[in-house]
Amino acid sequence: MNKSGLFSVAFIFLSIHLLVINTYSQGCCGIGGSLVSGGHPVLNKHTFLVNTSGNYAVADNPSRRRRGSTGILLAYGLIDRLSLSIKTSYIWASYTENMPPWISADGNDTLYLKDQEENSGFGDGYAALQFVIIRLTPINKQELIAGLDLGIPWGPDSKMINGVTLQDNVQTGTGGFSLNGYVTYLKAFPRIYYSITTTIAGRLNFKTRRGKDPGDEFSVLLTSLLGPLFNTRGSVTFNYSRNGKDYSDEFTNVMTISPKTSGQRLSFIPALEYSFTSNFKFLINADLPLWRDKYATLNDNDKAFSAQIYWFIPITKDNPEPIKSISF
């Protein structure tokens, strides 16, 4: 399964001269659900967030797979604790697999064939609700955030070329609804410019229009944040993810276990963050596998890379100081 929505993430934060003001501002140093669909930084009341991103994932074993996307997320702070968001993406995907060589009857000619497919189009959408259970303050130095998002299958999942339906891994939509929940806890140590964050997330994937019952997903993320140092912050994340077995009745009337489950994976995610201003931030990261089981090796991405821009737009003059950090 391609969970390009699951590979989204690296972030950049506040400058050193804003440290005292913002070390305890809402969203400071926090890691939200940005590695799971729907997550975004905590927002002040009446503040818009515009997030644009570019993502690229690659896999070369046993087939050659490429998947890139550009995405946009729009979020709005209804109150200081509650925000709504919606996001979507445009996806480019390709798949190439070397076929067994064809040898003529007389043995004089050999043809090396490839199964190659390419596709592009809009991906699915996600509508999310995020709530701050415990606000980060100078006294408690901790934050607890919970979120819930609904995956909406508006991307095409049965595109055909020359009368043949493309494979699942080059379709830009999943064809099924999903429901994701996540909880994030942060503990800040401002005296040493360090924070640690844990995120637990799970996604239920419902049966698709093509008769598939994709496996559900579970992730645990542990992140260390260092900084800010001048305008820059660095972080490292360890992400354990597990996808359940993928069932399909597309070719039979009996539900059978598909070998295309993505399995288990442990990733290392280094990130670098930079703040041009308090409201405008740039972030980059890489997602590199440390360990994968045989299913993840065959069907998951080998490596993924991401770059994002976050633009906070307060719409009232009496708004408090805007968020100065970005959730991972």
PDB file of N, CA and C in Angstrom, residues 1 212 244-248 251 256-263 293-300:
ATOM      1  N   MET A   1       0.846  -1.190   0.000  1.00  0.00           N
ATOM      2  CA  MET A   1       0.000   0.000   0.000  1.00  0.00           C
ATOM      3  C   MET A   1       0.874   1.228   0.000  1.00  0.00           C
ATOM      4  N   LYS A 212     -11.850  -3.844  -2.145  1.00  0.00           N
ATOM      5  CA  LYS A 212     -10.707  -4.147  -1.290  1.00  0.00           C
ATOM      6  C   LYS A 212     -10.975  -3.673   0.136  1.00  0.00           C
ATOM      7  N   GLY A 244      -2.028  -3.494   8.882  1.00  0.00           N
ATOM      8  CA  GLY A 244      -2.670  -4.795   8.950  1.00  0.00           C
ATOM      9  C   GLY A 244      -2.775  -5.466   7.594  1.00  0.00           C
ATOM     10  N   LYS A 245      -3.256  -6.709   7.585  1.00  0.00           N
ATOM     11  CA  LYS A 245      -3.358  -7.474   6.357  1.00  0.00           C
ATOM     12  C   LYS A 245      -4.415  -6.871   5.443  1.00  0.00           C
ATOM     13  N   ASP A 246      -4.112  -6.892   4.150  1.00  0.00           N
ATOM     14  CA  ASP A 246      -4.953  -6.294   3.131  1.00  0.00           C
ATOM     15  C   ASP A 246      -5.818  -7.391   2.511  1.00  0.00           C
ATOM     16  N   TYR A 247      -7.139  -7.264   2.683  1.00  0.00           N
ATOM     17  CA  TYR A 247      -8.061  -8.257   2.136  1.00  0.00           C
ATOM     18  C   TYR A 247      -8.656  -7.754   0.822  1.00  0.00           C
ATOM     19  N   SER A 248      -8.944  -8.707  -0.075  1.00  0.00           N
ATOM     20  CA  SER A 248      -9.509  -8.320  -1.367  1.00  0.00           C
ATOM     21  C   SER A 248     -10.448  -9.405  -1.872  1.00  0.00           C
ATOM     22  N   PHE A 251     -11.147 -10.455  -7.279  1.00  0.00           N
ATOM     23  CA  PHE A 251     -11.126 -11.506  -8.296  1.00  0.00           C
ATOM     24  C   PHE A 251     -11.850 -12.779  -7.859  1.00  0.00           C
ATOM     25  N   THR A 256      -9.901 -13.169   0.670  1.00  0.00           N
ATOM     26  CA  THR A 256      -8.614 -13.835   0.844  1.00  0.00           C
ATOM     27  C   THR A 256      -7.567 -12.823   1.272  1.00  0.00           C
ATOM     28  N   ILE A 257      -6.553 -13.314   1.959  1.00  0.00           N
ATOM     29  CA  ILE A 257      -5.477 -12.435   2.394  1.00  0.00           C
ATOM     30  C   ILE A 257      -4.566 -12.127   1.217  1.00  0.00           C
ATOM     31  N   SER A 258      -4.364 -10.855   0.955  1.00  0.00           N
ATOM     32  CA  SER A 258      -3.483 -10.427  -0.120  1.00  0.00           C
ATOM     33  C   SER A 258      -2.048 -10.353   0.382  1.00  0.00           C
ATOM     34  N   PRO A 259      -1.073 -10.718  -0.448  1.00  0.00           N
ATOM     35  CA  PRO A 259       0.329 -10.598  -0.028  1.00  0.00           C
ATOM     36  C   PRO A 259       0.830  -9.160  -0.066  1.00  0.00           C
ATOM     37  N   LYS A 260      -0.042  -8.212  -0.385  1.00  0.00           N
ATOM     38  CA  LYS A 260       0.413  -6.832  -0.562  1.00  0.00           C
ATOM     39  C   LYS A 260       0.246  -5.977   0.684  1.00  0.00           C
ATOM     40  N   THR A 261       0.151  -6.596   1.843  1.00  0.00           N
ATOM     41  CA  THR A 261       0.169  -5.825   3.072  1.00  0.00           C
ATOM     42  C   THR A 261       1.521  -5.140   3.230  1.00  0.00           C
ATOM     43  N   SER A 262       1.533  -3.918   3.783  1.00  0.00           N
ATOM     44  CA  SER A 262       2.779  -3.180   3.903  1.00  0.00           C
ATOM     45  C   SER A 262       3.616  -3.617   5.092  1.00  0.00           C
ATOM     46  N   GLY A 263       3.052  -4.391   6.013  1.00  0.00           N
ATOM     47  CA  GLY A 263       3.849  -4.939   7.086  1.00  0.00           C
ATOM     48  C   GLY A 263       4.294  -3.930   8.120  1.00  0.00           C
ATOM     49  N   ASP A 293      10.029  -5.520   7.768  1.00  0.00           N
ATOM     50  CA  ASP A 293       9.805  -6.934   7.555  1.00  0.00           C
ATOM     51  C   ASP A 293       9.672  -7.195   6.060  1.00  0.00           C
ATOM     52  N   LYS A 294       9.453  -8.454   5.682  1.00  0.00           N
ATOM     53  CA  LYS A 294       9.494  -8.796   4.257  1.00  0.00           C
ATOM     54  C   LYS A 294       8.382  -8.126   3.473  1.00  0.00           C
ATOM     55  N   TYR A 295       7.218  -7.895   4.119  1.00  0.00           N
ATOM     56  CA  TYR A 295       6.118  -7.251   3.407  1.00  0.00           C
ATOM     57  C   TYR A 295       6.423  -5.779   3.150  1.00  0.00           C
ATOM     58  N   ALA A 296       6.974  -5.101   4.136  1.00  0.00           N
ATOM     59  CA  ALA A 296       7.330  -3.703   3.952  1.00  0.00           C
ATOM     60  C   ALA A 296       8.444  -3.558   2.929  1.00  0.00           C
ATOM     61  N   THR A 297       9.382  -4.508   2.913  1.00  0.00           N
ATOM     62  CA  THR A 297      10.474  -4.455   1.935  1.00  0.00           C
ATOM     63  C   THR A 297       9.945  -4.559   0.517  1.00  0.00           C
ATOM     64  N   LEU A 298       8.942  -5.414   0.316  1.00  0.00           N
ATOM     65  CA  LEU A 298       8.403  -5.624  -1.024  1.00  0.00           C
ATOM     66  C   LEU A 298       7.458  -4.522  -1.469  1.00  0.00           C
ATOM     67  N   ASN A 299       6.698  -3.947  -0.539  1.00  0.00           N
ATOM     68  CA  ASN A 299       5.583  -3.084  -0.931  1.00  0.00           C
ATOM     69  C   ASN A 299       5.662  -1.652  -0.437  1.00  0.00           C
ATOM     70  N   ASP A 300       6.543  -1.356   0.499  1.00  0.00           N
ATOM     71  CA  ASP A 300       6.625  -0.022   1.061  1.00  0.00           C
ATOM     72  C   ASP A 300       7.661   0.801   0.301  1.00  0.00           C
TER      73      ASP A 300
END
